[in-house]
């Protein structure tokens, strides 16, 4: 399939799960195709990164289900912050483990799974629909019943896949892409490289074949399809481009120019890749003295209000 | 086994001299963070932030050799980066709920009972400042020991009441009942001014030690709630010459610690 064909299967009002984690192996080519489509009013389920930022900036989200939104090496996602601060969509903010067990519950066709997470926290205050469940055994302990995160469609990006929908991750972490596919009525896998089934086992061990064809509806070959997020070992995160994205996202005028250049409504994935290549060539070219670009400013350590930013989870081992 | 020669919980506060000068504030902070993992046994140290990361590696290389560390991605590594296991997010979350982990998180706000906020500032429905989100703070605080690192101690961070309880504090855990309190532990809070714990009758925050050059009055002025200050507050223990050499030459030659702590 093409990204356009995948998005053609989606419709407004759907609940869509997006795989990856933060700014790591996000199905960005599919998200970009979504931006070029009229599909809107979405309930998005995501361990959020720039996928959420882009969809929020374009006003496509009715409700977001997440535990965080981050760019990893840049702690806070500017589009997401702006959208939240203007009340652009409804939010279901849950803990990372509640999210994971919600995926497990959906994949196992259970209404919920019990977690010792959320009790005592404001997660239960801001989600008044959450219920607790009491152990039927002697301990009689009380748990949060993490509700199943069932979705109409899931979008994930993997390193390799075959035409049948067998998908393979080759980086250090599968994230939760297999669960997203199993928790969705339809799942679409984009991949760096489409290979013959026999080639899958040449790239990695059997254990890397975590996404299986019975849980996949369609496959898209999209080299660089996670850009600008990381897609180890094929591609590292494009940190320079992500910085440019974040700087533009923090300023409405700059964002208009950025979006016109990289995300034109009449564009396509090939055009995006070319625009990114051209941008990198410009960055690498030494500026002539009379047109010196503004030197790169150091990122401020503290935001203007003086609230400490969280450390970079990638670099400082924030796992959950 | 415990190979510690630096067992004193507190020191005199006299700066330790080495060839490259006396211990800095950031280096005292590293020691204060490292001490969080003393005696933890064979558990995962999950530091968030530069200073806790240096502290965790220091502990692993000195008095807490059993600690597990990750590379920040999905690999369990020894102090020199040698892989010893696999820890993708799904396994990491299982390790959290298994309890064999002590995480040191940051906090945009923390209150006198140790409730922590990293989600947003202001009203959750329409925040004045959206931050990260709750992340794993709820699951962390109910399942394994959680300490906190605050690189810039101020009344904006140490607040009377946090706007959104992400990490659960003592009062909220107690109110939620035995399932919430069963594995709930907040061993320490480390800031650039001192070390804090909750060793008080009502489990509210107490000043446990002052970094050299800091007074109790300075800490009080930088704290937005009534803090318990004992009559005689000890000084945070000084790094030993061996620890200073490890911090400066082996663990953090790039001085990431200095970018986090005001000199």
XYZ file of N, CA and C in Angstrom, chain A residues 23-26 28-29 32 49-51 54 71 74 77 224-231 235-246 255 258 263 272 276 280:
120
model
N 9.954 10.318 20.768
C 10.535 10.604 19.453
C 11.328 9.403 18.956
N 10.726 8.216 19.102
C 11.402 6.974 18.724
C 10.491 6.100 17.852
N 10.944 5.817 16.680
C 10.286 4.938 15.704
C 8.790 5.203 15.588
N 8.471 6.444 15.337
C 7.082 6.838 15.094
C 6.764 6.665 13.607
N 5.945 8.291 11.107
C 5.774 9.697 10.724
C 5.287 9.861 9.280
N 5.698 8.952 8.378
C 5.221 9.067 6.996
C 3.706 8.897 6.955
N 2.203 12.054 8.331
C 2.241 13.122 7.319
C 1.139 12.923 6.275
N 4.768 11.771 21.000
C 5.936 12.499 20.515
C 5.482 13.500 19.461
N 6.304 13.689 18.417
C 5.936 14.655 17.383
C 4.721 14.233 16.563
N 4.357 12.938 16.645
C 3.117 12.494 15.994
C 1.935 13.264 16.575
N 2.215 17.154 15.704
C 1.777 17.510 14.354
C 0.260 17.445 14.220
N 9.725 15.108 23.071
C 10.625 14.890 21.942
C 11.915 14.210 22.408
N 14.599 16.817 23.403
C 13.985 18.097 23.784
C 12.803 17.710 24.660
N 7.176 19.131 24.092
C 6.720 19.232 22.709
C 5.950 20.554 22.543
N 12.932 5.815 5.526
C 12.958 7.100 6.240
C 11.593 7.466 6.794
N 10.716 6.473 6.874
C 9.337 6.727 7.269
C 9.142 7.094 8.728
N 10.207 7.006 9.530
C 10.118 7.439 10.927
C 10.697 8.852 11.102
N 11.280 9.404 10.046
C 11.949 10.700 10.158
C 10.990 11.757 10.708
N 11.433 12.560 11.666
C 12.757 12.796 12.173
C 13.030 12.042 13.473
N 12.118 11.083 13.814
C 12.341 10.312 15.036
C 13.379 9.221 14.757
N 13.857 8.548 15.797
C 14.905 7.549 15.607
C 14.315 6.261 15.056
N 15.131 5.547 14.292
C 14.719 4.247 13.773
C 15.962 3.363 13.733
N 18.346 4.339 11.045
C 18.546 5.786 11.087
C 18.550 6.265 12.530
N 19.482 7.133 12.890
C 19.369 7.778 14.200
C 18.319 8.892 14.129
N 17.929 9.413 15.278
C 17.058 10.588 15.269
C 17.775 11.734 14.542
N 17.068 12.474 13.717
C 17.643 13.643 13.056
C 17.542 14.821 14.023
N 18.536 14.917 14.901
C 18.476 15.894 15.995
C 18.426 17.325 15.465
N 19.215 17.609 14.418
C 19.257 18.970 13.889
C 17.879 19.352 13.351
N 17.261 18.438 12.626
C 15.947 18.733 12.060
C 14.899 18.822 13.159
N 15.025 17.957 14.169
C 14.065 18.023 15.280
C 14.179 19.366 15.999
N 15.402 19.867 16.162
C 15.574 21.184 16.781
C 14.903 22.266 15.943
N 15.048 22.161 14.622
C 14.412 23.138 13.738
C 12.893 23.035 13.839
N 12.402 21.800 13.927
C 10.961 21.569 14.088
C 10.463 22.217 15.377
N 11.183 21.961 16.469
C 10.741 22.459 17.775
C 10.788 23.988 17.822
N 6.149 28.573 12.231
C 5.542 27.284 11.915
C 4.878 27.301 10.542
N 7.546 26.763 8.081
C 8.049 25.385 8.182
C 7.061 24.427 7.515
N 5.593 20.376 4.746
C 4.337 19.643 4.833
C 3.249 20.296 3.979
N 8.697 15.399 0.676
C 9.178 15.658 2.040
C 10.649 15.275 2.162
N 13.810 17.748 3.017
C 14.708 17.533 4.159
C 16.157 17.481 3.693
N 19.204 20.003 4.765
C 20.491 19.583 5.342
C 21.664 20.132 4.523
